[in-house]
């Protein structure tokens, strides 16, 4: 990314929601950024002595929040949107596995560029991606994701996923889409050693992420957990997403997904689980007791009719919960900002009109996501010393006229355009336009890549 951060940036005049531990909000406030970090946050205008030589962003009629944190995605799926439109998860996967088994690093990069561009334009500054399909000869897929994140300008929490339980062994994916267990473990270690950056201002983290109980052997789950802890990185997988998965685990393992994962070392404060829709009270208690995080993906859960996760119950129990877009093939919008509203609506359908406030949902999208990814000391709030990942939302238009609570404008109204999005103090979006790369060219490349993938699989 070529955009250079100015020495000092002042954002002032907007409604500032810090999402700090006290829930501090300033009706008219300022945020001062220096050296890629937040230097000051407060009410009113910035101190006069800080203004000399600073870039000043006028946030009048804007809502200022931390940049949003996406805790779960499958970026490559940007190339396969709109397929299997009326299917539940297992049928949807069965339909799409043959197409995904032709993916490679180049196609992944083109799809990821489209997905990341849309994420950025919806307020997202940190992207967690779960890539789990690695056909033979597909090249350096994780490297392609790292390069694309640098091009767009977002932080990346990439996971080196894997599948080793093919259909011939009773798993869901076709054998052509899975790897040998030892090969997957070696590749996971290589990805961490090559790309993981544990420094405080890191833009690239790598985690290890076997795909799901119905596509991965117990050996791979157990050995992946041991490997991640040896390397000092986090663990991620899907679990308890659908009733069909519960039935699969009961038939194959004689227990629930939660009990199965815990027996293999897969509950802990270094683990986050995608979906967690079908958790009973005992499972929620185990997540809370172990600090296991959850990526809540409301739009995708609705798209696949998976159910509504017990988010209020999880939050009340102390489970770390963030928001996720999930794969663009099960959430064709691909916008993280939209998930704030979806989380509010889904939460209320499950728990009542007071079951999910707009501030609860914004916290999940920011500080909650940071906690799920183990980055609460760096991102997710507007506090001095944290990285300057900031979203400035324009709410002065007719779409939000008359909504006097700016947080409700974001959490209940239409997704506002961005006056500015900054990652580490660098501008990524300005006046609702991606400035780090050409959106038209990204769209052309993604369309061509989608067509090329379909042709490889003889789907055209």
mmCIF file of N, CA and C in Angstrom, residues 234 269 291 318-321 366-376 379:
data_model
loop_
_atom_site.group_PDB
_atom_site.id
_atom_site.type_symbol
_atom_site.label_atom_id
_atom_site.label_comp_id
_atom_site.label_asym_id
_atom_site.label_seq_id
_atom_site.Cartn_x
_atom_site.Cartn_y
_atom_site.Cartn_z
ATOM 1 N N UNK A 234 -2.831 -18.634 17.377
ATOM 2 C CA UNK A 234 -4.186 -18.982 17.756
ATOM 3 C C UNK A 234 -4.751 -20.110 16.897
ATOM 4 N N UNK A 269 -8.580 -19.951 25.693
ATOM 5 C CA UNK A 269 -8.587 -18.533 25.361
ATOM 6 C C UNK A 269 -7.714 -18.194 24.157
ATOM 7 N N UNK A 291 -12.762 -19.355 28.119
ATOM 8 C CA UNK A 291 -12.414 -18.161 27.358
ATOM 9 C C UNK A 291 -12.443 -18.349 25.856
ATOM 10 N N UNK A 318 -20.169 -14.200 29.634
ATOM 11 C CA UNK A 318 -18.783 -13.757 29.533
ATOM 12 C C UNK A 318 -18.014 -14.349 28.380
ATOM 13 N N UNK A 319 -18.699 -14.969 27.429
ATOM 14 C CA UNK A 319 -18.022 -15.513 26.250
ATOM 15 C C UNK A 319 -17.575 -14.357 25.354
ATOM 16 N N UNK A 320 -16.325 -14.344 24.876
ATOM 17 C CA UNK A 320 -15.903 -13.331 23.915
ATOM 18 C C UNK A 320 -16.634 -13.558 22.585
ATOM 19 N N UNK A 321 -17.322 -12.533 22.080
ATOM 20 C CA UNK A 321 -18.081 -12.656 20.836
ATOM 21 C C UNK A 321 -17.741 -11.484 19.921
ATOM 22 N N UNK A 366 -16.310 -4.352 17.227
ATOM 23 C CA UNK A 366 -15.058 -3.625 17.459
ATOM 24 C C UNK A 366 -14.263 -4.272 18.593
ATOM 25 N N UNK A 367 -14.510 -3.861 19.815
ATOM 26 C CA UNK A 367 -13.753 -4.398 20.950
ATOM 27 C C UNK A 367 -13.960 -5.895 21.117
ATOM 28 N N UNK A 368 -15.187 -6.366 20.867
ATOM 29 C CA UNK A 368 -15.430 -7.804 20.972
ATOM 30 C C UNK A 368 -14.625 -8.596 19.975
ATOM 31 N N UNK A 369 -14.592 -8.120 18.733
ATOM 32 C CA UNK A 369 -13.790 -8.793 17.720
ATOM 33 C C UNK A 369 -12.314 -8.778 18.049
ATOM 34 N N UNK A 370 -11.830 -7.650 18.577
ATOM 35 C CA UNK A 370 -10.422 -7.568 18.963
ATOM 36 C C UNK A 370 -10.089 -8.601 20.037
ATOM 37 N N UNK A 371 -10.997 -8.771 21.001
ATOM 38 C CA UNK A 371 -10.772 -9.764 22.058
ATOM 39 C C UNK A 371 -10.774 -11.174 21.481
ATOM 40 N N UNK A 372 -11.696 -11.449 20.565
ATOM 41 C CA UNK A 372 -11.769 -12.784 19.953
ATOM 42 C C UNK A 372 -10.462 -13.119 19.241
ATOM 43 N N UNK A 373 -9.855 -12.128 18.590
ATOM 44 C CA UNK A 373 -8.609 -12.357 17.852
ATOM 45 C C UNK A 373 -7.363 -12.186 18.704
ATOM 46 N N UNK A 374 -7.534 -11.911 19.989
ATOM 47 C CA UNK A 374 -6.377 -11.724 20.862
ATOM 48 C C UNK A 374 -5.648 -10.424 20.628
ATOM 49 N N UNK A 375 -6.363 -9.384 20.133
ATOM 50 C CA UNK A 375 -5.732 -8.109 19.822
ATOM 51 C C UNK A 375 -6.322 -6.948 20.629
ATOM 52 N N UNK A 376 -6.924 -7.230 21.778
ATOM 53 C CA UNK A 376 -7.572 -6.170 22.540
ATOM 54 C C UNK A 376 -6.598 -5.124 23.063
ATOM 55 N N UNK A 379 -6.202 -2.997 19.094
ATOM 56 C CA UNK A 379 -7.274 -2.494 18.226
ATOM 57 C C UNK A 379 -8.611 -2.628 18.937
#
